GROMACS .gro file of C-alpha atoms in nm:
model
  312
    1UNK     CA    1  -1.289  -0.712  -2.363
    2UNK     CA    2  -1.495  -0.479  -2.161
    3UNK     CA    3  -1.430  -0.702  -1.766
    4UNK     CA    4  -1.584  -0.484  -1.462
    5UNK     CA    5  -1.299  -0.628  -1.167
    6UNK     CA    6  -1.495  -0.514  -0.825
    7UNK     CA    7  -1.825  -0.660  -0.848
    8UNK     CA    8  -2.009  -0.777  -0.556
    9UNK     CA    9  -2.181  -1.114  -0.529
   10UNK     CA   10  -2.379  -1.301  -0.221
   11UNK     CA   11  -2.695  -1.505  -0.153
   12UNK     CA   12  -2.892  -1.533   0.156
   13UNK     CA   13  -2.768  -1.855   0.233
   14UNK     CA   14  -2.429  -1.710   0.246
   15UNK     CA   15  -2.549  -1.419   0.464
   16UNK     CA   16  -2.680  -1.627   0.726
   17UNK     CA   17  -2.368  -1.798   0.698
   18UNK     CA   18  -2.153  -1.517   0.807
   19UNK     CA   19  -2.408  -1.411   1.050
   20UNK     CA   20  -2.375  -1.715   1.257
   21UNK     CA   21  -2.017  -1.641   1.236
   22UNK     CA   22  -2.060  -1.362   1.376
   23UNK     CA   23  -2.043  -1.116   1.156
   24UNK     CA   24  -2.241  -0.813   1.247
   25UNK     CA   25  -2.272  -0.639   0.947
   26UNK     CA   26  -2.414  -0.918   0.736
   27UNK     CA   27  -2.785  -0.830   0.750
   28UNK     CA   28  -2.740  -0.484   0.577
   29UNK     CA   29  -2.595  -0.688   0.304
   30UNK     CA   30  -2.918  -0.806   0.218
   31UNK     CA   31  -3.175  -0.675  -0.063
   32UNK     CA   32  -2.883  -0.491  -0.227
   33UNK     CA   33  -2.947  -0.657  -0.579
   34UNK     CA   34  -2.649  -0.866  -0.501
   35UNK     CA   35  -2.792  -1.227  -0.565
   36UNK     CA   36  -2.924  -1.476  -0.784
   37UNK     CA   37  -3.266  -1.542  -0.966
   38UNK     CA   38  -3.413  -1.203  -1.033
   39UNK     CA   39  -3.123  -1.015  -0.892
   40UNK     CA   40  -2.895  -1.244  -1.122
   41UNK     CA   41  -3.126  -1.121  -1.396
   42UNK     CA   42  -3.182  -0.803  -1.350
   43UNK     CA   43  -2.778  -0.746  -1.312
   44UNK     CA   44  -2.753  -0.907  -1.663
   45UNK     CA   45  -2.967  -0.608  -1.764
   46UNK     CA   46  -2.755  -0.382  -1.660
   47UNK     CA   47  -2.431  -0.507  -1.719
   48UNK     CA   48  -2.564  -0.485  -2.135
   49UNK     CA   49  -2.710  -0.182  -2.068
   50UNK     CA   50  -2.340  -0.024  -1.967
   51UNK     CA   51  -2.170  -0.254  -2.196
   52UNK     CA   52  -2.007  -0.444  -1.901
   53UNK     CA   53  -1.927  -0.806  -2.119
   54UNK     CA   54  -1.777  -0.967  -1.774
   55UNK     CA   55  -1.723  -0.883  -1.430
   56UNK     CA   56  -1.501  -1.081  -1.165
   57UNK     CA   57  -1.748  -1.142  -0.866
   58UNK     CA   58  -1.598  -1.090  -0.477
   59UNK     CA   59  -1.755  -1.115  -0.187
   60UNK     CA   60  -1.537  -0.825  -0.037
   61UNK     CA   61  -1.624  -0.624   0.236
   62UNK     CA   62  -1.870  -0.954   0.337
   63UNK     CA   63  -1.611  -1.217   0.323
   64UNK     CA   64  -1.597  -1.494   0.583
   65UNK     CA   65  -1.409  -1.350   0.864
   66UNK     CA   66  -1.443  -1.528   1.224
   67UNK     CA   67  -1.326  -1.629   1.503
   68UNK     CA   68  -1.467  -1.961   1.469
   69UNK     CA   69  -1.194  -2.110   1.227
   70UNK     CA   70  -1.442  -2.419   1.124
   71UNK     CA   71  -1.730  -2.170   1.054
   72UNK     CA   72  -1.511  -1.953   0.878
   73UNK     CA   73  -1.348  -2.235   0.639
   74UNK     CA   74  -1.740  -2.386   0.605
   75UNK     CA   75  -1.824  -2.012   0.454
   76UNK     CA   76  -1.548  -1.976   0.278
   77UNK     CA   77  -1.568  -2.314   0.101
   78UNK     CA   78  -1.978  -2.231   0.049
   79UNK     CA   79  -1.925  -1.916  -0.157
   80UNK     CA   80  -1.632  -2.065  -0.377
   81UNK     CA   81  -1.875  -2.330  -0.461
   82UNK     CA   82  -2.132  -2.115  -0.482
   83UNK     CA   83  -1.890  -1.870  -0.752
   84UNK     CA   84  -1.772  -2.196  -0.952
   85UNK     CA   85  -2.122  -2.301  -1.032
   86UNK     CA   86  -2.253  -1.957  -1.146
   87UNK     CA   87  -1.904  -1.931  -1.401
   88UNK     CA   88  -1.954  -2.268  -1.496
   89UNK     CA   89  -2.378  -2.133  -1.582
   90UNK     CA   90  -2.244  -1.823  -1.722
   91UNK     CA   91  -1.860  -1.879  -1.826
   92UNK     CA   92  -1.906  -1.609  -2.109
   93UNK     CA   93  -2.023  -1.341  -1.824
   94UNK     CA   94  -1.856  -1.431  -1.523
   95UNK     CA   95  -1.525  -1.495  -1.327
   96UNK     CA   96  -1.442  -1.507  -0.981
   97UNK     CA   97  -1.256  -1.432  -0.719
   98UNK     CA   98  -1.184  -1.658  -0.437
   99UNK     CA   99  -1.259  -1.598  -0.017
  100UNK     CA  100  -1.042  -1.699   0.233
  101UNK     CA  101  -1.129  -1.782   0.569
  102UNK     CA  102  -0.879  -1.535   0.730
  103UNK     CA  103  -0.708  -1.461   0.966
  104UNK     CA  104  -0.696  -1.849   0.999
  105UNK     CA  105  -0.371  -1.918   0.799
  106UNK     CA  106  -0.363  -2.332   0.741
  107UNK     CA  107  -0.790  -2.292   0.625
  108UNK     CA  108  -0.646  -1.992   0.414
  109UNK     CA  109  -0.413  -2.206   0.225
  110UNK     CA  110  -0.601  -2.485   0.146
  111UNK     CA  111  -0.907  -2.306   0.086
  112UNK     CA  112  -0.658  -2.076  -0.183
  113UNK     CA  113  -0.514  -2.406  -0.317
  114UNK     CA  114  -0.849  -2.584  -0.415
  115UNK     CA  115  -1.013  -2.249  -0.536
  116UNK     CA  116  -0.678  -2.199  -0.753
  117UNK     CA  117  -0.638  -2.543  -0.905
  118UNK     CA  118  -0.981  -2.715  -0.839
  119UNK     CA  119  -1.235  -2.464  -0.883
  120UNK     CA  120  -0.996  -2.260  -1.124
  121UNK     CA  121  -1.096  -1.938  -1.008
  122UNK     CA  122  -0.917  -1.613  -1.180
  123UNK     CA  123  -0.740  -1.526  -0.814
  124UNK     CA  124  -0.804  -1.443  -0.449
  125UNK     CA  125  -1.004  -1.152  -0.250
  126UNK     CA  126  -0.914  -0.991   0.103
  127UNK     CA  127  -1.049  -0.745   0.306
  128UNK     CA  128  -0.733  -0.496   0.393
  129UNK     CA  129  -0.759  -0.622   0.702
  130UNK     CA  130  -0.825  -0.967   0.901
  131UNK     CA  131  -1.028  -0.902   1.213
  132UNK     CA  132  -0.865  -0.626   1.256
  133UNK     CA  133  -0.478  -0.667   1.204
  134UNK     CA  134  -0.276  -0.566   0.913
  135UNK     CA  135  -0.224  -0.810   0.647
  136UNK     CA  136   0.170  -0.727   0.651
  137UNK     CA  137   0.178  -0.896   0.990
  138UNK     CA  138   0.479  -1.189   1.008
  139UNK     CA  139   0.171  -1.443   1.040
  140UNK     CA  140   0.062  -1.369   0.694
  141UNK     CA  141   0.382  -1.370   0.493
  142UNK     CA  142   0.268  -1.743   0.389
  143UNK     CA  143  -0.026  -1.600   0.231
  144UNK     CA  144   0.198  -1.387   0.029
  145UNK     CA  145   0.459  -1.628  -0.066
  146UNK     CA  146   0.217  -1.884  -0.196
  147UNK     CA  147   0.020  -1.587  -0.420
  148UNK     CA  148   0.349  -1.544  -0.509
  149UNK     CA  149   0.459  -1.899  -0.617
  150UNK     CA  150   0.169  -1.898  -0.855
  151UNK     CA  151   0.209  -1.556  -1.026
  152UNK     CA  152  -0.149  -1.513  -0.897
  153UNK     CA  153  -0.393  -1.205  -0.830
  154UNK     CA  154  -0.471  -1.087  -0.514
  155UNK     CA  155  -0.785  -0.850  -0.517
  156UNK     CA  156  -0.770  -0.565  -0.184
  157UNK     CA  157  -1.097  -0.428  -0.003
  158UNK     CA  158  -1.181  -0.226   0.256
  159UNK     CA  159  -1.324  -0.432   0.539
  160UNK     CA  160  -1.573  -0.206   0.639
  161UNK     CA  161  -1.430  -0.164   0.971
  162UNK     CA  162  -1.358   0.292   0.991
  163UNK     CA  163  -0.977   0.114   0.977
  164UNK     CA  164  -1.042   0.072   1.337
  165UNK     CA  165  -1.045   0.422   1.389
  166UNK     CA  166  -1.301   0.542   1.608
  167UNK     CA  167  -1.220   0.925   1.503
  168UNK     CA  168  -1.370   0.775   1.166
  169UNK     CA  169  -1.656   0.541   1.269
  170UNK     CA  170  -1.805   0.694   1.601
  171UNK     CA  171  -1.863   1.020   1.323
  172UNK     CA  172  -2.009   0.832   1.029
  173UNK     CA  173  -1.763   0.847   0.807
  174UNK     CA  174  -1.688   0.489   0.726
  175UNK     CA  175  -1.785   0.477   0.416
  176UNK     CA  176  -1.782   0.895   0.359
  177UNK     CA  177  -1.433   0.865   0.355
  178UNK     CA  178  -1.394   0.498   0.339
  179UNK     CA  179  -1.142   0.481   0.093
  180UNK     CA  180  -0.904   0.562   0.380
  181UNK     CA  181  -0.851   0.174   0.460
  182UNK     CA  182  -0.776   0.167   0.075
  183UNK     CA  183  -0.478   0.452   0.121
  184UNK     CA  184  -0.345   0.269   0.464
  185UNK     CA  185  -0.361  -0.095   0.338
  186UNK     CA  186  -0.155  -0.024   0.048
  187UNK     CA  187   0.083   0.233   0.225
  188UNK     CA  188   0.126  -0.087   0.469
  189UNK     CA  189   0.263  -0.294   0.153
  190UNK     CA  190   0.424  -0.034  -0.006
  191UNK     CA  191   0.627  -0.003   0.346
  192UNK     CA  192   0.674  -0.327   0.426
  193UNK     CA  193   0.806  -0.391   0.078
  194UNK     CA  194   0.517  -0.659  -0.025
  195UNK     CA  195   0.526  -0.513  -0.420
  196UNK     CA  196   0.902  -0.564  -0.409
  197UNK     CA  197   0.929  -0.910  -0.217
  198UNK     CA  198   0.655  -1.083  -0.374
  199UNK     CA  199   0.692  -0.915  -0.777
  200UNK     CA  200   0.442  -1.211  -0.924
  201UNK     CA  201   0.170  -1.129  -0.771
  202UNK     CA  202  -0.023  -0.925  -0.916
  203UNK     CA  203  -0.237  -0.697  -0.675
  204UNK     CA  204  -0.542  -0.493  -0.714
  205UNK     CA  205  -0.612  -0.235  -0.482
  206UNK     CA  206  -0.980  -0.062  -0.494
  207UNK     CA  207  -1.155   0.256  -0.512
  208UNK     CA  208  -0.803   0.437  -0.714
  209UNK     CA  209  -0.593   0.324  -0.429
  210UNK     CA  210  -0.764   0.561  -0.211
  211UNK     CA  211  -0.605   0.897  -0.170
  212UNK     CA  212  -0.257   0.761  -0.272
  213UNK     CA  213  -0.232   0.967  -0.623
  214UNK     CA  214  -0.246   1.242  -0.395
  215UNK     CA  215   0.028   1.146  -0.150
  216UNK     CA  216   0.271   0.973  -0.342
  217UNK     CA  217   0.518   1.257  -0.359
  218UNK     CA  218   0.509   1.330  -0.044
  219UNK     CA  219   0.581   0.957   0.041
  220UNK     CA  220   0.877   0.947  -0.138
  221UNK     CA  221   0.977   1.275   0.058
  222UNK     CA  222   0.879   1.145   0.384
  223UNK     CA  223   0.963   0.730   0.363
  224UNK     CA  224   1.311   0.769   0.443
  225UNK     CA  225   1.321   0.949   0.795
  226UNK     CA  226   0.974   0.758   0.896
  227UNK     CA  227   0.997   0.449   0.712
  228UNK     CA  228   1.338   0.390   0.671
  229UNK     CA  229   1.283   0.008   0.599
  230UNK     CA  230   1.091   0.082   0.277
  231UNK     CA  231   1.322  -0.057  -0.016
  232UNK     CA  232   1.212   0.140  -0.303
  233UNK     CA  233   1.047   0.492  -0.337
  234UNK     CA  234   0.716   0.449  -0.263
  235UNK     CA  235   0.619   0.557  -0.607
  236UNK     CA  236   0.797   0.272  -0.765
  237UNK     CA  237   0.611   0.052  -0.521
  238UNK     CA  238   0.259   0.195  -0.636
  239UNK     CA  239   0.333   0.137  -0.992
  240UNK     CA  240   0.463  -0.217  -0.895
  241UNK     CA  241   0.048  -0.282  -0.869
  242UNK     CA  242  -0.288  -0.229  -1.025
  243UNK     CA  243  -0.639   0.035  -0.900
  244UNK     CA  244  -0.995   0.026  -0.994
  245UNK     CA  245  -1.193   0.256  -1.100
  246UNK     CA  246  -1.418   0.334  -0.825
  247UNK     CA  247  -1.398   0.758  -0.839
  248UNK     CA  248  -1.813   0.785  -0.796
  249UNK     CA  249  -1.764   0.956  -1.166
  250UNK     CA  250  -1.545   1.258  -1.000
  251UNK     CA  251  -1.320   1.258  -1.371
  252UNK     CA  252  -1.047   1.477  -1.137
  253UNK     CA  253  -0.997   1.206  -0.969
  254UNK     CA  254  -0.943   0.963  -1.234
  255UNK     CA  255  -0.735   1.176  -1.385
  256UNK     CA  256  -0.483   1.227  -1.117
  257UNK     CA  257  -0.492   0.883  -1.092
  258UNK     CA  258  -0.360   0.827  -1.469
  259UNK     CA  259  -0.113   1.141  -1.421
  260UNK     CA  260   0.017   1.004  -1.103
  261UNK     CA  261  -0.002   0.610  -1.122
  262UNK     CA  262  -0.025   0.537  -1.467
  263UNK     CA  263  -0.360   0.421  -1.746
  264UNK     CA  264  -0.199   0.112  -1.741
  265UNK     CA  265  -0.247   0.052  -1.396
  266UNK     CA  266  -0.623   0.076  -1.400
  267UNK     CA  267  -0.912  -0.110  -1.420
  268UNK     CA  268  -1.229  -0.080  -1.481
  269UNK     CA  269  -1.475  -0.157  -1.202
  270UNK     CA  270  -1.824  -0.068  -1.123
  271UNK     CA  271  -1.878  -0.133  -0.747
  272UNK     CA  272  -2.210  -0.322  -0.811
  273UNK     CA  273  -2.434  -0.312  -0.662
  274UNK     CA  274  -2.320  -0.028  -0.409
  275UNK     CA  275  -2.319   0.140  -0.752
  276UNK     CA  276  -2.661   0.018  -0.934
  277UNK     CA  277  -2.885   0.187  -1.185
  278UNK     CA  278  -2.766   0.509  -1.334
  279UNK     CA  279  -2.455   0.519  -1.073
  280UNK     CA  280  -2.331   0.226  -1.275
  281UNK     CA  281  -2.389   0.328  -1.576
  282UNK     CA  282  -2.198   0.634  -1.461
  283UNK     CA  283  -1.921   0.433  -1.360
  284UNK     CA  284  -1.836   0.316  -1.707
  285UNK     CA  285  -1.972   0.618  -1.930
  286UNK     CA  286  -1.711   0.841  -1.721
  287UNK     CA  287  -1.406   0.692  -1.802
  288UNK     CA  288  -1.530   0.803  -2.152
  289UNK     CA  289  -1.532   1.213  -2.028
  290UNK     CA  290  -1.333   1.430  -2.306
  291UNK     CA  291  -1.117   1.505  -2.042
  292UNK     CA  292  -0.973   1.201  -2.020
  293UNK     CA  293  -0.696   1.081  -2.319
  294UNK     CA  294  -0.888   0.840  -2.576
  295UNK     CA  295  -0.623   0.600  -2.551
  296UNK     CA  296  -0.591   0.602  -2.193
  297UNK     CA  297  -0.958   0.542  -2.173
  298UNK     CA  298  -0.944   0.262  -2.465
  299UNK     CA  299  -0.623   0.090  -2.244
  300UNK     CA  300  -0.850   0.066  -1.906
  301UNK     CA  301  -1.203   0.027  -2.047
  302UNK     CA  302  -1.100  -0.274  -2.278
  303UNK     CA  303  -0.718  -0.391  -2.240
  304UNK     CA  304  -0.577  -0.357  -1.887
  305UNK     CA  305  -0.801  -0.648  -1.759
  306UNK     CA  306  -0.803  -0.853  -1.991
  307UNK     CA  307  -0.404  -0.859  -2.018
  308UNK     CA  308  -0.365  -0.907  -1.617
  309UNK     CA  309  -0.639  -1.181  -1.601
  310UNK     CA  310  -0.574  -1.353  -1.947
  311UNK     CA  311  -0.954  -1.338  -2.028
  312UNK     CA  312  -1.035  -1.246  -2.413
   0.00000   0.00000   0.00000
């Protein structure tokens, strides 16, 4: 089954949500294609038009961050519900992934425990970071071991936020380079031995794991004077999880990708609706390029999702 995993989904009720939380970059969110009614329709389209059967809906990089932990758990429970009644409308297009009200841990939990077993929700979205801190932080573990108890899947994306690097956003190149909070977040589990510690969840880092195909050899040459916590070359660690797609249809990049992590660690994804029209299109047609390995191609179009979500 054809199942796009990074798809974005929001309403304007759910925008004005997160802008009374505070939330600055909630606005620009707006108009995107990202909604329901004609939006919902007009995504349909498109999806047939690409020959996208289902995608798994986030509300990644918008997700209901805050310091207002009642505001943030009131946002958080308003898209989940929002997400179980459009599966429940469209169960044979749709699937979901859950927000948490981070970097409130007790509203995390719960909110994870009713999306999980209440709203039955195919597993949990983060930004790589909450408000700003790393999600390997001590406070967090919880998060981690209860993901873990359940064998569940934790979907990774950037927050939006230049990885608090003002080198990055004072130069507009947030999103230029953005899949730079992609290559730190998962160098940050891969360090802190998350992959190894916590083997049953099953995590999904976007956008081909940022520029970690690239660096993963000189990881494992570098962990062990600078990172000398690091259980496991870090190149075990990567292939301990799964990547999208996201390569803006640059087939080198893909490729690496499959030479350095693996086709069986990759998933198809579209971006939508950051990638709409002809770019998404794109995004599926060029995992099909002749210079990418027919079964390779066959494994992450049609297989790899479907065997990690247990859809089809």
């Amino acid at each position: 089954m054809r199942i796009d995993v990074h798809a974005h989904y929001w309403t304007d009720d759910y925008l004005d949500l997160l802008t009374d939380l505070g939330k600055a970059d909630a606005g620009a969110a707006r108009g995107l294609g990202a909604g329901g009614g004609a939006e919902l329709a007009a995504r349909l389209r498109l999806m047939d038009q690409a020959g996208v059967q289902m995608q798994v809906l986030s509300a990644c990089p918008q997700t209901p961050y805050g310091e207002d932990e009642k505001k943030a758990a009131g946002a958080a429970r308003f898209i989940n519900d929002q997400y179980a009644e459009l599966v429940q409308d469209h169960a044979d297009r749709f699937r979901a992934f859950a927000a948490l009200p981070m970097p409130h841990l007790q509203e995390s939990l719960g909110e994870m425990r009713r999306a999980l077993d209440q709203l039955r929700m195919a597993g949990v979205a983060m930004n790589t970071t909450g408000l700003g801190r790393a999600l390997v932080e001590p406070d967090f573990e919880p998060v981690f071991a209860e993901l873990n108890s359940r064998g569940a899947v934790l979907y990774l994306h950037p927050a939006d936020n230049s990885a608090c690097s003002p080198l990055i956003g004072n130069y507009h190149l947030t999103w230029l380079v953005g899949a730079v909070e992609d290559t730190i977040s998962v160098m940050h589990l891969i360090t802190h031995g998350i992959p190894a510690r916590y083997p049953d969840i099953k995590i999904i880092n976007s956008h081909l794991g940022g520029a970690l195909p690239m660096l993963l050899q000189r990881a494992d040459d570098q962990y062990r004077w600078e990172a000398p916590d690091t259980p496991e070359p870090p190149s075990v660690a990567a292939r301990r999880m799964w990547y999208d797609t996201v390569g803006h249809g640059h087939v080198p990049a893909l490729r690496y990708a499959i030479d350095s992590l693996g086709a069986d660690r990759l998933l198809l994804e579209t971006d939508f609706p950051y990638e709409n029209g002809d770019s998404f299109v794109r995004a599926v047609d060029y995992i099909h390029d002749p210079q990418i390995d027919t079964s390779a191609a066959r494994a992450i179009l049609d297989q790899n999702a479907s065997a990690l979500l247990g859809i089809g």
